[in-house]
Coordinates of N, CA and C in Angstrom, one line a residue:
X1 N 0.8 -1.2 0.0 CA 0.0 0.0 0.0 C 0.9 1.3 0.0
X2 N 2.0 1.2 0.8 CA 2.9 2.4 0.9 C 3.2 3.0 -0.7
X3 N 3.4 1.9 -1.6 CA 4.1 2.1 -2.7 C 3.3 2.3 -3.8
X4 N 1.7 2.2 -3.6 CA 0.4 2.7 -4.6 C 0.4 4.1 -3.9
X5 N 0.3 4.5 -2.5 CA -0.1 5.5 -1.8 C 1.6 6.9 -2.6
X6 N 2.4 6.4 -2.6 CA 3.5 7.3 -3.0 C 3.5 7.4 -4.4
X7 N 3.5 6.4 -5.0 CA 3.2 6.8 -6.8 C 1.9 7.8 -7.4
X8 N 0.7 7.3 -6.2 CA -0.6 8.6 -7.1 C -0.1 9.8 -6.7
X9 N 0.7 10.2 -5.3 CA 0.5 11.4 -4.7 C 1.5 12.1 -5.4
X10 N 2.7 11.2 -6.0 CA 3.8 11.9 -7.0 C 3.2 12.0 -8.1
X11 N 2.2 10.9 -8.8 CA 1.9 11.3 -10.2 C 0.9 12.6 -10.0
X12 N 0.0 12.8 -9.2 CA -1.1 14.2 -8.9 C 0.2 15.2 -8.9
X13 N 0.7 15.1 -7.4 CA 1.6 16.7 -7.4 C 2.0 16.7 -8.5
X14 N 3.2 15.9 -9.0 CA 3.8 16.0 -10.1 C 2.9 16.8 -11.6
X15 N 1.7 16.0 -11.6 CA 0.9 16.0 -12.9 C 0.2 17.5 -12.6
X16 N 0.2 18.0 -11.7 CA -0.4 19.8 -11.2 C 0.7 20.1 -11.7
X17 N 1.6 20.0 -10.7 CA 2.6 21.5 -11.1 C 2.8 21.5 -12.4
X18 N 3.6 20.2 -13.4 CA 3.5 20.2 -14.9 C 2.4 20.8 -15.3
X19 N 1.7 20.1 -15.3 CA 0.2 21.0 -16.1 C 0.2 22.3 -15.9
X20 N 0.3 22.6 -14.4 CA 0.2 24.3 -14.7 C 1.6 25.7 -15.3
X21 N 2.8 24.9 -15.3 CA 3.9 25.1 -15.8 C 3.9 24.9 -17.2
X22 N 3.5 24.2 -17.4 CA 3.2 24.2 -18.8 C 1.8 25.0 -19.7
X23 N 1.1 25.1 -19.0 CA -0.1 25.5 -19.8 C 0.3 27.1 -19.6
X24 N 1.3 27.8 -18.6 CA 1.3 28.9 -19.0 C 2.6 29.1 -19.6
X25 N 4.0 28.4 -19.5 CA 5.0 28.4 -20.1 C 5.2 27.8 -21.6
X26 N 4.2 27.0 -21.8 CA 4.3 26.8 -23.5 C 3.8 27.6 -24.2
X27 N 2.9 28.6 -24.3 CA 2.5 29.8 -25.1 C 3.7 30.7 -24.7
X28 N 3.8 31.2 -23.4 CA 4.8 32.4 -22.9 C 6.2 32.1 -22.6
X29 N 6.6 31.1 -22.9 CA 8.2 31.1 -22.7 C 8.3 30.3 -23.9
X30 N 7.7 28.8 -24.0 CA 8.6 27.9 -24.9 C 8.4 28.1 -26.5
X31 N 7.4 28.5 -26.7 CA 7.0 29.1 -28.3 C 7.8 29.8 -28.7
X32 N 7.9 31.2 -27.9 CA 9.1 32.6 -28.4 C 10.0 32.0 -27.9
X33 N 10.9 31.0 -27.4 CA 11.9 30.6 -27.3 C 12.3 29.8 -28.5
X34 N 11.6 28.4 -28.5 CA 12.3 27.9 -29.4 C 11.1 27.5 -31.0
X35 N 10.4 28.0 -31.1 CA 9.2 28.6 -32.5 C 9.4 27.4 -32.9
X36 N 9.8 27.4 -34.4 CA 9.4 25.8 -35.0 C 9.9 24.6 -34.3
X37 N 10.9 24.5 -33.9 CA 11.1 23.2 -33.3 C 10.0 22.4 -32.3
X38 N 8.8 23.4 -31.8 CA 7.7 22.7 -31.1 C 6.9 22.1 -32.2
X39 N 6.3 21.1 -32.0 CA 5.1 20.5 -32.6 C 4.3 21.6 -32.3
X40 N 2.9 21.5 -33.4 CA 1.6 22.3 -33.4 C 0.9 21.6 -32.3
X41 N 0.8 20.6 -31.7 CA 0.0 19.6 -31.3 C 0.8 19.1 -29.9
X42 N 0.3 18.8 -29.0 CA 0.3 17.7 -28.0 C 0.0 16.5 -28.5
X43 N 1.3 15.4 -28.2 CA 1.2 14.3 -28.4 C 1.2 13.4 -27.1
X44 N -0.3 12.6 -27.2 CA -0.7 12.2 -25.8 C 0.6 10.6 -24.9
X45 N 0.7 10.2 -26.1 CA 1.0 9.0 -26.3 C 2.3 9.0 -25.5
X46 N 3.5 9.5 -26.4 CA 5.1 10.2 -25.6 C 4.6 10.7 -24.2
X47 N 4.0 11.8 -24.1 CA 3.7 12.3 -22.9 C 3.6 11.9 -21.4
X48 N 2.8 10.8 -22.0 CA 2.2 9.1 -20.6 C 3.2 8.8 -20.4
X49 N 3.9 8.0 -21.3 CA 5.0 7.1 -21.2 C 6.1 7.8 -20.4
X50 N 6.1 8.9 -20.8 CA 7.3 9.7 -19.2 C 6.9 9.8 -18.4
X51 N 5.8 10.4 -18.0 CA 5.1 10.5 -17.3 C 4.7 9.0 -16.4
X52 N 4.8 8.0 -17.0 CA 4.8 6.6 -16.1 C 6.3 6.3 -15.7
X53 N 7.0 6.5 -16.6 CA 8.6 6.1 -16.3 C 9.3 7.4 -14.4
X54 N 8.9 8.4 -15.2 CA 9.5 9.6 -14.2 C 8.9 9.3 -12.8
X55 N 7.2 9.1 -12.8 CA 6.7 8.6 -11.1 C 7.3 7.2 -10.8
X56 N 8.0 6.6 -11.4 CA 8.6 5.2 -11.1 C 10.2 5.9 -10.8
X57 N 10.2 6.7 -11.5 CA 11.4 7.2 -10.7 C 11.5 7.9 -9.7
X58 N 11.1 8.5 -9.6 CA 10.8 9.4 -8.4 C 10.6 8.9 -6.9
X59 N 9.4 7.7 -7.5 CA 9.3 6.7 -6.2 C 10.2 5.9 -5.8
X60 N 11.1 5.6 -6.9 CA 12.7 4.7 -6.4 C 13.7 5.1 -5.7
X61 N 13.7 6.7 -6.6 CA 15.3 7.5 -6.6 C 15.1 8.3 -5.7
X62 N 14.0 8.6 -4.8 CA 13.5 9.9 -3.7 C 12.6 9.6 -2.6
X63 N 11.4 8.8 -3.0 CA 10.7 8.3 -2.1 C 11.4 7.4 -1.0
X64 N 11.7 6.0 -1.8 CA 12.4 4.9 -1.5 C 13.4 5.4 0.0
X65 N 14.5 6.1 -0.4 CA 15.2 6.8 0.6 C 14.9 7.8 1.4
X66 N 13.8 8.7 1.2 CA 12.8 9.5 1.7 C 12.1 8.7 3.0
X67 N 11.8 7.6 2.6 CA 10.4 6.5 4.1 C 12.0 6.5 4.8
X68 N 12.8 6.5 4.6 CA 14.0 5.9 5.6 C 14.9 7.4 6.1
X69 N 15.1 8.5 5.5 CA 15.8 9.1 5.9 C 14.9 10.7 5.9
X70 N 13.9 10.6 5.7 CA 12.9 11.8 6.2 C 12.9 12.6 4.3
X71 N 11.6 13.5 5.0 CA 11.2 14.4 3.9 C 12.0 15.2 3.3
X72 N 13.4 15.7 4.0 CA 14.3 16.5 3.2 C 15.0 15.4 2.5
X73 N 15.4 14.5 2.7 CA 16.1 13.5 2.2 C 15.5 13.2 0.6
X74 N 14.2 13.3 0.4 CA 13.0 12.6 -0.4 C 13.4 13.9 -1.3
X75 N 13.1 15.4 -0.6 CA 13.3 16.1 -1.6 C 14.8 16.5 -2.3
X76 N 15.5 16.5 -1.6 CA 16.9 16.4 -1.9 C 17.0 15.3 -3.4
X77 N 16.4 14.5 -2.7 CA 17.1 13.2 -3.8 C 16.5 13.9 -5.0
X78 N 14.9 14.3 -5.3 CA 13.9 14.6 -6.1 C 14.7 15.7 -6.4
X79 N 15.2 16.3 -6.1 CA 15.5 17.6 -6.6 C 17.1 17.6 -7.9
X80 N 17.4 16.8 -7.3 CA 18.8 15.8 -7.5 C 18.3 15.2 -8.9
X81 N 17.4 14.5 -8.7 CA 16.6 13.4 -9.9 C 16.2 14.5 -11.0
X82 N 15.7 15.1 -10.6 CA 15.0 16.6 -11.3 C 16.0 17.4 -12.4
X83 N 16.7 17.5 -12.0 CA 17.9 18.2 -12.1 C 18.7 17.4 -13.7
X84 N 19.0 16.6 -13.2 CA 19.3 15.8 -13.9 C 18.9 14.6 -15.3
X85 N 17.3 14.4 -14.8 CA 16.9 14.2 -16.2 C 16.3 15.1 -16.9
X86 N 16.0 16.6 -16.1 CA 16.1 17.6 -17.6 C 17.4 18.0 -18.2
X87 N 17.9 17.8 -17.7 CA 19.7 18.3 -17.8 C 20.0 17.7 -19.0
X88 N 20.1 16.4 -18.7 CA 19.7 15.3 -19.9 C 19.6 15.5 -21.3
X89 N 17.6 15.8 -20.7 CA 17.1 15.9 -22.0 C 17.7 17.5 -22.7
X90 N 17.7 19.0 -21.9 CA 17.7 19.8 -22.4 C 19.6 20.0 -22.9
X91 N 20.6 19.5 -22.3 CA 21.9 19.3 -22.7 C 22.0 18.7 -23.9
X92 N 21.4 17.9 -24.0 CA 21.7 16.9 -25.6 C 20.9 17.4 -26.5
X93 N 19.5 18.3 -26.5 CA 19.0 19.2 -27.3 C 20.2 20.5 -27.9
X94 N 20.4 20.6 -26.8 CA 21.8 21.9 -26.8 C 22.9 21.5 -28.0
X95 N 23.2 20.3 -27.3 CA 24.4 19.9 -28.2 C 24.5 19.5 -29.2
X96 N 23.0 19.3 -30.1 CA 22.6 18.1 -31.0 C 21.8 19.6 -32.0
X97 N 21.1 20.2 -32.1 CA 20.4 20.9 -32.2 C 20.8 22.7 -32.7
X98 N 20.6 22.7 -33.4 CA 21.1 24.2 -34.3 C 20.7 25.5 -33.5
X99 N 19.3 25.4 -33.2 CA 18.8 26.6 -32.3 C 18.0 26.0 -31.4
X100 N 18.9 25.7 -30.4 CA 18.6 25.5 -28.6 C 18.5 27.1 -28.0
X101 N 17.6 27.4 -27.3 CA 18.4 28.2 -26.2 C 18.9 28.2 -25.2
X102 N 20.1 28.7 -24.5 CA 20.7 28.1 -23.4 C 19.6 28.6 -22.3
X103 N 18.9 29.9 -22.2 CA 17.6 30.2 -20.8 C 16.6 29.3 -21.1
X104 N 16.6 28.1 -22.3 CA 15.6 27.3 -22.1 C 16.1 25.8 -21.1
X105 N 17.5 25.5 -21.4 CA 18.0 24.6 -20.5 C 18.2 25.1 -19.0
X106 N 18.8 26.2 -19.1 CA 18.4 26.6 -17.4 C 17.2 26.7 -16.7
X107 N 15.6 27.4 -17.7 CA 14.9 27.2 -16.7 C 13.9 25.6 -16.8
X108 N 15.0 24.9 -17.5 CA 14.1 23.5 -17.6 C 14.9 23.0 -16.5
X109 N 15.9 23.1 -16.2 CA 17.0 22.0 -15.0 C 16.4 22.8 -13.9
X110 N 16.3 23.8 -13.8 CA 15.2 24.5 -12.6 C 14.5 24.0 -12.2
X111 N 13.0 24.3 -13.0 CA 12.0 23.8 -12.9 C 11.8 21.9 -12.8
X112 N 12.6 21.1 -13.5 CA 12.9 19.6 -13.4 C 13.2 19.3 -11.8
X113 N 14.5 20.4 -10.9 CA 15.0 20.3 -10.0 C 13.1 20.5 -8.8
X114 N 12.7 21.6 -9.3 CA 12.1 22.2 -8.0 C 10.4 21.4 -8.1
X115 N 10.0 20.8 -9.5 CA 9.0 20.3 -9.4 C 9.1 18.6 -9.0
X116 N 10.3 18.1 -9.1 CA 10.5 16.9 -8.7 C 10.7 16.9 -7.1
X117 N 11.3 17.7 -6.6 CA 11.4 18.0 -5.1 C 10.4 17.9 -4.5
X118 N 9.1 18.6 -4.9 CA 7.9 19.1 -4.4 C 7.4 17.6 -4.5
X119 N 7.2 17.4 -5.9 CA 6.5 15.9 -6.5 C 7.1 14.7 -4.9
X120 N 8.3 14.4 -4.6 CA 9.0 13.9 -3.9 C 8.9 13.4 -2.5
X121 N 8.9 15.1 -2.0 CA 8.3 15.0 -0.5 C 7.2 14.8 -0.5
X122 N 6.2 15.5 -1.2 CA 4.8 15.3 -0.7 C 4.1 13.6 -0.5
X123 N 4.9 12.9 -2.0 CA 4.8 11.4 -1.9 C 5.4 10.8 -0.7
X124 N 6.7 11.3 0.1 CA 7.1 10.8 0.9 C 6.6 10.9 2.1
X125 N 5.8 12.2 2.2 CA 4.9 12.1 3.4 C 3.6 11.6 3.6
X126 N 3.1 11.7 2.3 CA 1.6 10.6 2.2 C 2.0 9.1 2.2
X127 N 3.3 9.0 1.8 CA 3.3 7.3 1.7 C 3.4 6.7 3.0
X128 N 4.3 8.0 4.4 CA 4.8 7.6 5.5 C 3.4 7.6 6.0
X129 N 2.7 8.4 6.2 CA 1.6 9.1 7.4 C 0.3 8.1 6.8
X130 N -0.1 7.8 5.4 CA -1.5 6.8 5.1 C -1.3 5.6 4.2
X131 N 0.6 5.1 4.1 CA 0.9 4.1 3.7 C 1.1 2.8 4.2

């Protein structure tokens, strides 16, 4: 139960803050930033599939060690985790890619850092307190 109770409360936080990070940063930052390289369209399909991989991460790489070493721990790690698979993805856009912009990879490793944090603890305290 611990480990259904920490994956919904990571996929909800997680799935709010994205949603609302995105519904106002993809017209107002990511369009005038990087114009055609966006799709016209949301694609639902890609979207899930990270979206299932990342709460399985989060619950491994932050949670996991979070039930044992407390809520900063959980966010720390999340924030850590955060950090790093946008870094990832927005580093190898960078390096692969003609017109990246570099204030698009910094406020993606940001935002990856501070929404995974959030996503992290909160799972780690719902999983401890009604898991």
């Amino acid at each position: 139960m611990t480990w259904i109770v920490a994956a919904v409360t990571a996929a909800l936080v997680f799935g709010i803050l994205d949603a609302a990070w995105l519904g106002w940063a993809g017209p107002n930052f990511y369009r005038p930033q990087l114009g055609g390289l966006l799709a016209e369209s949301f694609r639902m399909v890609p979207a899930l599939l990270f979206y299932c991989a990342y709460i399985c991460a989060i619950v491994w790489f932050a949670v996991r060690p979070g039930l044992a070493g407390g809520i900063g721990a959980a966010a720390l790690n999340g924030a850590l985790l955060g950090a790093i698979c946008y870094a990832t993805y927005d580093l190898t856009n960078q390096a692969t890619m003609r017109n990246w912009s570099t204030i698009v990879t910094l406020v993606d490793i940001c935002w990856g850092a501070f929404a995974t944090a959030v996503a992290a603890g909160a799972a780690t305290f719902a999983a401890d307190r009604f898991g």
